[in-house]
mmCIF file with all atom_site columns, C-alpha atoms in Angstrom:
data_model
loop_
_atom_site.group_PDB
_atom_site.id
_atom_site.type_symbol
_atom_site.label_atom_id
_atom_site.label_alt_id
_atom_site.label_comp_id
_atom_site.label_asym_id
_atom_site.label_entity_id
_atom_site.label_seq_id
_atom_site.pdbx_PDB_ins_code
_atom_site.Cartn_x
_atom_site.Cartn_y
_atom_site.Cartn_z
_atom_site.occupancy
_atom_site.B_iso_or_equiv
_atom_site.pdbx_formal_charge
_atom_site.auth_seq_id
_atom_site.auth_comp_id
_atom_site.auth_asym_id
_atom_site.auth_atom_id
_atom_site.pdbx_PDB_model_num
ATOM 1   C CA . UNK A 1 1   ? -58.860 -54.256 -45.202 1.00 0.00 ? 127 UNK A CA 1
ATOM 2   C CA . UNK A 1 2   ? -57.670 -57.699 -44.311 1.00 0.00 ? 128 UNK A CA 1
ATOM 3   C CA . UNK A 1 3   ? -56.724 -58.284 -40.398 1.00 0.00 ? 129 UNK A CA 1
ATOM 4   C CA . UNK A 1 4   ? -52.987 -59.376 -40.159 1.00 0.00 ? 130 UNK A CA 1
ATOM 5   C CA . UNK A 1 5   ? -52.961 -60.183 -36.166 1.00 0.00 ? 131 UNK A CA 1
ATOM 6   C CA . UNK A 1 6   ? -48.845 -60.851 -36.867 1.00 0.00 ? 132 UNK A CA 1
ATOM 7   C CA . UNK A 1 7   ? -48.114 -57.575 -38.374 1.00 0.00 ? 133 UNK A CA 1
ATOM 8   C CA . UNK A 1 8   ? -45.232 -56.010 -36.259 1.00 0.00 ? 134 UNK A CA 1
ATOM 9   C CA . UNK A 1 9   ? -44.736 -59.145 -34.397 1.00 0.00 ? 135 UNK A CA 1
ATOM 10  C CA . UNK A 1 10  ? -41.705 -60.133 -32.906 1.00 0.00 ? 136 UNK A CA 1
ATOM 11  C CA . UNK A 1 11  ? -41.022 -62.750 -30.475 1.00 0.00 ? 137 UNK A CA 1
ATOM 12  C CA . UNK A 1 12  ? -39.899 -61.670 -27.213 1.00 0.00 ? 138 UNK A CA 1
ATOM 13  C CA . UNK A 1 13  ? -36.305 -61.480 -26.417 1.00 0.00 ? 139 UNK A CA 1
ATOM 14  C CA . UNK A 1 14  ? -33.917 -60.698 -23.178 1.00 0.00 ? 140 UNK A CA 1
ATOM 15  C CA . UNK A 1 15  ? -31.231 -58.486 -23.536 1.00 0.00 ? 141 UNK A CA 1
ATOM 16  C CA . UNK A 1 16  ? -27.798 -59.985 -22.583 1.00 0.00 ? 142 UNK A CA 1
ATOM 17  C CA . UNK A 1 17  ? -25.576 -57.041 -21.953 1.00 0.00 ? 143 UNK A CA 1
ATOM 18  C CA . UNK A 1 18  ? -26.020 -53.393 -21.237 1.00 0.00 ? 144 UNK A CA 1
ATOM 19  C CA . UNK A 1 19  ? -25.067 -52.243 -24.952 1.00 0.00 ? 145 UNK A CA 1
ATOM 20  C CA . UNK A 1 20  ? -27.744 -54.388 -26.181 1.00 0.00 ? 146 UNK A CA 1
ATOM 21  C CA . UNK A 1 21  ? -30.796 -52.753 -24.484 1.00 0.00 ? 147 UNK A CA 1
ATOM 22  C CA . UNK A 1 22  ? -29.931 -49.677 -25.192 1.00 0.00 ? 148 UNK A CA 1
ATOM 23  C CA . UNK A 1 23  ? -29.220 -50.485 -28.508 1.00 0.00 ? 149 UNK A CA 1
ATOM 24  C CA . UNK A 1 24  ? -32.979 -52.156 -28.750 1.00 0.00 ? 150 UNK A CA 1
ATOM 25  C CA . UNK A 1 25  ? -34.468 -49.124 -26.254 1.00 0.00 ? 151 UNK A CA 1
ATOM 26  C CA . UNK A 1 26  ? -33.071 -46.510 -29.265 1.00 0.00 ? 152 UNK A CA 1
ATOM 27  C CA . UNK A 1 27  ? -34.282 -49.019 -32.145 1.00 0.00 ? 153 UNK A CA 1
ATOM 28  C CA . UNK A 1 28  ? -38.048 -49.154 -30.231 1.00 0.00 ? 154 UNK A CA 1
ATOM 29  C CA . UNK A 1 29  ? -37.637 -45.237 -29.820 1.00 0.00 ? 155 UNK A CA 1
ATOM 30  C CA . UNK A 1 30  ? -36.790 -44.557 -33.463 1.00 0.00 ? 156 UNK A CA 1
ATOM 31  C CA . UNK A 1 31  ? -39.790 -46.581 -34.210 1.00 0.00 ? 157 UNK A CA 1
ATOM 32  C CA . UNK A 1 32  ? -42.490 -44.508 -32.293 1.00 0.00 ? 158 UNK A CA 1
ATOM 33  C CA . UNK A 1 33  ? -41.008 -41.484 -33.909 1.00 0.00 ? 159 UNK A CA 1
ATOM 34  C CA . UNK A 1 34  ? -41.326 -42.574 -37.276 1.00 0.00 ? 160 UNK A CA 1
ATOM 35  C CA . UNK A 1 35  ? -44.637 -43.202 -36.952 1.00 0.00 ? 161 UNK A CA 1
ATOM 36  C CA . UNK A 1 36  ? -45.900 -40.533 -35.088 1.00 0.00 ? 162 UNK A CA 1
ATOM 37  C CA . UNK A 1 37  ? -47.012 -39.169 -38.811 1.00 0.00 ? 163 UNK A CA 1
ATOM 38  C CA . UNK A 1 38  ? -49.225 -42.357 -39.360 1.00 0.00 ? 164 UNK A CA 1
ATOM 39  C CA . UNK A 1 39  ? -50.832 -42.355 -35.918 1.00 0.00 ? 165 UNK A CA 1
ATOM 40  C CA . UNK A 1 40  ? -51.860 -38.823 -36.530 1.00 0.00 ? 166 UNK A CA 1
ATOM 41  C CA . UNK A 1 41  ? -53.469 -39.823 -39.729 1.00 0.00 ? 167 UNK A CA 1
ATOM 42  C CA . UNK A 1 42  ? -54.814 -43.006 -38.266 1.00 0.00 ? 168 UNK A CA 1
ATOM 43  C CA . UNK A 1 43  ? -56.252 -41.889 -35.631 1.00 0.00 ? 169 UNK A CA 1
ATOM 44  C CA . UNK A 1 44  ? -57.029 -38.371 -37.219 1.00 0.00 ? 170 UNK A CA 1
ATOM 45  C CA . UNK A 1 45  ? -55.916 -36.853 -34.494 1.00 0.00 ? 171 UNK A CA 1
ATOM 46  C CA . UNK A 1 46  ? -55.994 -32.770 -33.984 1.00 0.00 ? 172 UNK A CA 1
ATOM 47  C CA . UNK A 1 47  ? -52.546 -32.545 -32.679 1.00 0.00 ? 173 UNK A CA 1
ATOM 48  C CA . UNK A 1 48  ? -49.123 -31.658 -34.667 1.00 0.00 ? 174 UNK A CA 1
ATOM 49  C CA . UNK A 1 49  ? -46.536 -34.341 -35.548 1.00 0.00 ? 175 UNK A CA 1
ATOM 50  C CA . UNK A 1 50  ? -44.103 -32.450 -33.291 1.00 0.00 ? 176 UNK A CA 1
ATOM 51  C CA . UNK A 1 51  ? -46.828 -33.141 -30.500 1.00 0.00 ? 177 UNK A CA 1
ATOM 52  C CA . UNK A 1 52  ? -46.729 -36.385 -30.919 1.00 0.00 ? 178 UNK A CA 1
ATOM 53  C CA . UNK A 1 53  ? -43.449 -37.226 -30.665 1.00 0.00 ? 179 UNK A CA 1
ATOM 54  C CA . UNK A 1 54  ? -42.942 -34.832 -27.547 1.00 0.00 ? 180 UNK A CA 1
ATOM 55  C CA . UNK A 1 55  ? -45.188 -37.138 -25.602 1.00 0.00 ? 181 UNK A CA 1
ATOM 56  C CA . UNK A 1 56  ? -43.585 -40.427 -27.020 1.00 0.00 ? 182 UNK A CA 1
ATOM 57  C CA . UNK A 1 57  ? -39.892 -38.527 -25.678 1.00 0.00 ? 183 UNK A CA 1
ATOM 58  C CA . UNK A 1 58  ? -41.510 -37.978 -22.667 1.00 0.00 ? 184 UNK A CA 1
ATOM 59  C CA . UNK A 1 59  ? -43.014 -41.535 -22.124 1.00 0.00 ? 185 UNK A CA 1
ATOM 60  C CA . UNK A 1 60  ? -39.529 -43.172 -22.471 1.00 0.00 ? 186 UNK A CA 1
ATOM 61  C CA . UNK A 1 61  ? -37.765 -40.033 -20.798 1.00 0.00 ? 187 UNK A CA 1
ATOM 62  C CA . UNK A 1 62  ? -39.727 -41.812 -17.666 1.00 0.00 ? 188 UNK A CA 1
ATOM 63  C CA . UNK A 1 63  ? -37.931 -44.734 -17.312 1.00 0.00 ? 189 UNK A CA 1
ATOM 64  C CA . UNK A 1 64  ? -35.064 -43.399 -18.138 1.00 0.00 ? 190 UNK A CA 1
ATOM 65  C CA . UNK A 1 65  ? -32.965 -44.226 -14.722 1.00 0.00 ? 191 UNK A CA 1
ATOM 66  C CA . UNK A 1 66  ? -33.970 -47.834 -14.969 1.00 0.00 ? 192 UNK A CA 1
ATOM 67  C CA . UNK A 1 67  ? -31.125 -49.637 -13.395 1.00 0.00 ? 193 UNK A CA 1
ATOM 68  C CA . UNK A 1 68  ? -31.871 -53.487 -13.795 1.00 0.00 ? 194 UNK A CA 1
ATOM 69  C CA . UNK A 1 69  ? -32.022 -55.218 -17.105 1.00 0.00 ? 195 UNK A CA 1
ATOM 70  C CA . UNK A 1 70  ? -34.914 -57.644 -16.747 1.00 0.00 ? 196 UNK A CA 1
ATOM 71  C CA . UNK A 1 71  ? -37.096 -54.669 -15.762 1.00 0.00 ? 197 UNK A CA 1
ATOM 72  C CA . UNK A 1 72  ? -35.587 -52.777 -19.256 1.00 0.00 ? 198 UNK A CA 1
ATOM 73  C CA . UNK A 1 73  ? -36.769 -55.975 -21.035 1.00 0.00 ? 199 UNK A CA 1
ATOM 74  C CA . UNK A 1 74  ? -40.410 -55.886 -19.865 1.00 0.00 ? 200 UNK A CA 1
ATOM 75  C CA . UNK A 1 75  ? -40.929 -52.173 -20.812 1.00 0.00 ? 201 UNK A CA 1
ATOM 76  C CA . UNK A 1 76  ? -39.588 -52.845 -24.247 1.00 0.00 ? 202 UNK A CA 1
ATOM 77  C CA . UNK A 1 77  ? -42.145 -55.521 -24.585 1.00 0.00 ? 203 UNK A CA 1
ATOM 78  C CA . UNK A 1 78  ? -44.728 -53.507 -23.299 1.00 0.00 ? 204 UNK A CA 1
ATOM 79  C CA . UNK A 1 79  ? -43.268 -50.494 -25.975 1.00 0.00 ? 205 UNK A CA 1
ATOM 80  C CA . UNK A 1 80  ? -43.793 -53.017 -28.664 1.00 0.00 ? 206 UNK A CA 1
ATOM 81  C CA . UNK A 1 81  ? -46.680 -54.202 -27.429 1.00 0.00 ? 207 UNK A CA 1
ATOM 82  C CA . UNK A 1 82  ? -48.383 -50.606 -27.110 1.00 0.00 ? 208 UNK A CA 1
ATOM 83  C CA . UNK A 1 83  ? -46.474 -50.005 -31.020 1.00 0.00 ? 209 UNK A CA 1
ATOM 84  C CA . UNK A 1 84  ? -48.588 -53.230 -32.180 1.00 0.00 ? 210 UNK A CA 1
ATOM 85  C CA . UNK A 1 85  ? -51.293 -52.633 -31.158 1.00 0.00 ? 211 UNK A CA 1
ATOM 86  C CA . UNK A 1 86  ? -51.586 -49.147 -32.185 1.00 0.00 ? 212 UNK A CA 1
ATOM 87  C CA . UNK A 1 87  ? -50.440 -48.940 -35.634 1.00 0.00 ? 213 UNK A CA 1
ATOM 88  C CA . UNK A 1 88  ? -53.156 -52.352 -36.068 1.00 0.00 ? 214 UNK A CA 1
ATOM 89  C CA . UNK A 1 89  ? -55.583 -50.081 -35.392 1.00 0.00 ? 215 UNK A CA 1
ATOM 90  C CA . UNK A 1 90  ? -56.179 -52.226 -32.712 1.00 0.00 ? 216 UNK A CA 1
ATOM 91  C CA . UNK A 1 91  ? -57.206 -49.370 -29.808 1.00 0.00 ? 217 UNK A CA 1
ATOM 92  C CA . UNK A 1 92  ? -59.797 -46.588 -30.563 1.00 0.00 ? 218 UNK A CA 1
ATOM 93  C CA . UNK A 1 93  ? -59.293 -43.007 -30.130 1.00 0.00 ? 219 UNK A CA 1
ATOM 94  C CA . UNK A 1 94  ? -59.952 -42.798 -26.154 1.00 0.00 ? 220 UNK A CA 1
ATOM 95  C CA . UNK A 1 95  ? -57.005 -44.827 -25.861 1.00 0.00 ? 221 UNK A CA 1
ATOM 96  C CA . UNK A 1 96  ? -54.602 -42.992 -27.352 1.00 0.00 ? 222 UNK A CA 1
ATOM 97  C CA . UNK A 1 97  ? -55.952 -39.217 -26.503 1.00 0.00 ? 223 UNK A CA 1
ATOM 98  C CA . UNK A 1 98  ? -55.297 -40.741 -22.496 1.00 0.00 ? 224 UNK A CA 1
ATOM 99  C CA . UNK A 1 99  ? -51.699 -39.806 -22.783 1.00 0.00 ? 225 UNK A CA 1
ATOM 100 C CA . UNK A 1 100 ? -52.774 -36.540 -23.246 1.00 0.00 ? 226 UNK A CA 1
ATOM 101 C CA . UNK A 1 101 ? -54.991 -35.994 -20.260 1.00 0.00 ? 227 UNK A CA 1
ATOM 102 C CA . UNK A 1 102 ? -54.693 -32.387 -18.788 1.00 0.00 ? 228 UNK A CA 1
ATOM 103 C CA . UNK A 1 103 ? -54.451 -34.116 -15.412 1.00 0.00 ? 229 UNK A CA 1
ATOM 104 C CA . UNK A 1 104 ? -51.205 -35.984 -16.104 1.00 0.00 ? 230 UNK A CA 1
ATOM 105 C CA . UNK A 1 105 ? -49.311 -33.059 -17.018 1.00 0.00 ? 231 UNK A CA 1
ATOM 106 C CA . UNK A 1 106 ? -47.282 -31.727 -14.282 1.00 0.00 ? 232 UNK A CA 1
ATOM 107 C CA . UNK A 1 107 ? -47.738 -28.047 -14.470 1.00 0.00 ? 233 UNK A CA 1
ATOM 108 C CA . UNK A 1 108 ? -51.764 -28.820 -14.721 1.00 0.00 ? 234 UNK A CA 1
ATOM 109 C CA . UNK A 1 109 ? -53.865 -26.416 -11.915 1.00 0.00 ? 235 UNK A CA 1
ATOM 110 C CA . UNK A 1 110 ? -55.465 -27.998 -9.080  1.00 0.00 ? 236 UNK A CA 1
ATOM 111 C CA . UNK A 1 111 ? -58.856 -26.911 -8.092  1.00 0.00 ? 237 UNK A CA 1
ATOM 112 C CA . UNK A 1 112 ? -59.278 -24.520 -5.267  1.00 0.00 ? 238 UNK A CA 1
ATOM 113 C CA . UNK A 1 113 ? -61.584 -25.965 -3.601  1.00 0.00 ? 239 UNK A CA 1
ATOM 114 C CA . UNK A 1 114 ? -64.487 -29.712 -3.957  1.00 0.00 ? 240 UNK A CA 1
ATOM 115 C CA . UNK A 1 115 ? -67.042 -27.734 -5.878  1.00 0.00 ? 241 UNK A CA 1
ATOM 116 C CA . UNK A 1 116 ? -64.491 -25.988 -8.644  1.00 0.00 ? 242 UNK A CA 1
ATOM 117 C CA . UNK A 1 117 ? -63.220 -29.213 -9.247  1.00 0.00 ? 243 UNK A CA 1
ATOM 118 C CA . UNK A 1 118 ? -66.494 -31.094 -9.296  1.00 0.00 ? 244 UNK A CA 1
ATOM 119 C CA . UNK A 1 119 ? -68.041 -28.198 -11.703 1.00 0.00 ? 245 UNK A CA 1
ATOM 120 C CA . UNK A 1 120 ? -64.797 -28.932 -13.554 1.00 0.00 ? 246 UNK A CA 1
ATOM 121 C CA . UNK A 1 121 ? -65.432 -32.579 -14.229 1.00 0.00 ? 247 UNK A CA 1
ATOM 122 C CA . UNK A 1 122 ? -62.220 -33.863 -11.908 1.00 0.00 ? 248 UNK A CA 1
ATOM 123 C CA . UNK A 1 123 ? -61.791 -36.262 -9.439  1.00 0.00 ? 249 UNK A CA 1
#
Protein backbone atom coordinates (compact mmCIF):
# COMPACT_ATOMS: atom_id res chain seq x y z
CA UNK A 1 0.00 0.00 0.00
CA UNK A 2 1.64 3.18 -1.12
CA UNK A 3 1.53 6.26 1.53
CA UNK A 4 -0.31 9.28 -0.12
CA UNK A 5 0.38 11.97 2.86
CA UNK A 6 -2.06 14.45 0.45
CA UNK A 7 -4.95 12.19 0.28
CA UNK A 8 -8.02 14.21 1.60
CA UNK A 9 -6.07 17.33 1.67
CA UNK A 10 -7.45 20.56 1.36
CA UNK A 11 -5.98 23.82 2.05
CA UNK A 12 -7.42 25.69 4.78
CA UNK A 13 -10.06 28.20 4.18
CA UNK A 14 -12.18 31.00 6.29
CA UNK A 15 -15.65 31.16 5.90
CA UNK A 16 -16.96 34.62 4.79
CA UNK A 17 -20.59 34.63 5.69
CA UNK A 18 -22.85 32.68 7.95
CA UNK A 19 -24.47 30.54 4.98
CA UNK A 20 -21.10 29.46 4.08
CA UNK A 21 -20.06 27.63 7.31
CA UNK A 22 -22.88 26.00 7.66
CA UNK A 23 -22.92 25.05 4.31
CA UNK A 24 -19.10 23.59 4.83
CA UNK A 25 -20.12 22.35 8.71
CA UNK A 26 -23.07 20.03 6.76
CA UNK A 27 -20.53 19.13 3.79
CA UNK A 28 -17.72 17.99 6.74
CA UNK A 29 -20.78 16.23 8.54
CA UNK A 30 -21.99 14.34 5.47
CA UNK A 31 -18.47 13.26 5.14
CA UNK A 32 -17.98 11.51 8.60
CA UNK A 33 -21.22 9.78 7.95
CA UNK A 34 -20.34 8.34 4.82
CA UNK A 35 -17.56 6.88 6.07
CA UNK A 36 -18.50 5.63 9.19
CA UNK A 37 -18.82 2.11 7.08
CA UNK A 38 -15.02 2.28 6.14
CA UNK A 39 -13.77 3.22 9.60
CA UNK A 40 -15.58 0.25 10.93
CA UNK A 41 -13.85 -1.93 8.47
CA UNK A 42 -10.59 -0.12 8.88
CA UNK A 43 -10.28 -0.16 12.06
CA UNK A 44 -12.29 -3.52 12.49
CA UNK A 45 -14.06 -2.20 14.96
CA UNK A 46 -16.89 -4.29 17.09
CA UNK A 47 -19.42 -1.61 16.97
CA UNK A 48 -22.53 -1.15 14.41
CA UNK A 49 -22.47 1.45 11.60
CA UNK A 50 -25.45 3.10 13.34
CA UNK A 51 -22.94 3.40 16.40
CA UNK A 52 -20.72 5.08 14.68
CA UNK A 53 -22.42 7.68 13.31
CA UNK A 54 -24.37 8.35 16.70
CA UNK A 55 -21.08 9.39 18.21
CA UNK A 56 -19.92 11.45 15.07
CA UNK A 57 -23.82 13.34 15.58
CA UNK A 58 -22.97 13.73 18.92
CA UNK A 59 -19.36 15.15 18.47
CA UNK A 60 -20.66 18.00 16.20
CA UNK A 61 -24.07 18.20 18.22
CA UNK A 62 -21.32 19.77 20.83
CA UNK A 63 -20.49 22.72 19.24
CA UNK A 64 -23.49 23.23 18.03
CA UNK A 65 -24.25 26.87 19.74
CA UNK A 66 -20.99 28.19 18.43
CA UNK A 67 -21.66 31.81 17.93
CA UNK A 68 -18.41 33.33 16.29
CA UNK A 69 -17.19 32.39 12.89
CA UNK A 70 -13.42 32.22 13.27
CA UNK A 71 -13.97 29.76 16.13
CA UNK A 72 -16.49 27.65 13.44
CA UNK A 73 -13.45 27.77 11.09
CA UNK A 74 -10.92 26.17 13.46
CA UNK A 75 -13.22 23.21 14.40
CA UNK A 76 -13.81 22.49 10.77
CA UNK A 77 -10.12 22.29 10.34
CA UNK A 78 -9.69 20.29 13.21
CA UNK A 79 -12.95 17.97 11.68
CA UNK A 80 -10.89 17.59 8.60
CA UNK A 81 -7.97 17.21 10.22
CA UNK A 82 -9.32 14.31 12.61
CA UNK A 83 -11.23 12.95 8.89
CA UNK A 84 -7.49 12.86 7.39
CA UNK A 85 -5.98 11.45 9.50
CA UNK A 86 -8.28 8.72 10.19
CA UNK A 87 -9.36 7.38 6.98
CA UNK A 88 -5.04 7.44 6.23
CA UNK A 89 -4.93 5.05 8.64
CA UNK A 90 -2.89 7.40 10.21
CA UNK A 91 -4.09 6.77 14.18
CA UNK A 92 -4.28 3.19 15.67
CA UNK A 93 -7.16 1.69 17.31
CA UNK A 94 -6.71 3.39 20.95
CA UNK A 95 -7.32 6.49 19.25
CA UNK A 96 -10.37 6.07 17.87
CA UNK A 97 -12.07 3.57 20.63
CA UNK A 98 -11.31 7.06 23.09
CA UNK A 99 -14.51 8.54 21.89
CA UNK A 100 -16.09 5.77 23.25
CA UNK A 101 -14.82 5.78 26.79
CA UNK A 102 -17.54 4.72 29.38
CA UNK A 103 -16.36 7.73 31.39
CA UNK A 104 -17.34 10.37 28.83
CA UNK A 105 -20.78 9.34 28.56
CA UNK A 106 -23.06 11.33 30.62
CA UNK A 107 -25.36 8.85 32.15
CA UNK A 108 -21.99 6.71 33.13
CA UNK A 109 -22.12 5.63 37.24
CA UNK A 110 -19.78 7.14 39.54
CA UNK A 111 -18.13 5.02 42.08
CA UNK A 112 -19.43 4.97 45.57
CA UNK A 113 -16.73 5.33 47.23
CA UNK A 114 -12.04 5.51 46.48
CA UNK A 115 -11.72 1.77 46.65
CA UNK A 116 -14.85 0.78 44.12
CA UNK A 117 -13.47 3.05 41.81
CA UNK A 118 -9.83 2.12 42.22
CA UNK A 119 -10.89 -1.81 42.00
CA UNK A 120 -12.71 -0.45 38.94
CA UNK A 121 -9.70 0.87 37.12
CA UNK A 122 -10.96 4.83 37.31
CA UNK A 123 -9.47 7.83 38.22
Amino acid sequence: MVINPTYLAHRTQSSGSWDIAKRRVIQSYRQWLRSAPEIQQMYSLNKPVSELRTKMRTEFERHRYVSQLPVVDMLLFQSHAEYQETLNYWKQLPHVLKYFRPEDDPNAKLPQNFMTGFLEGRN
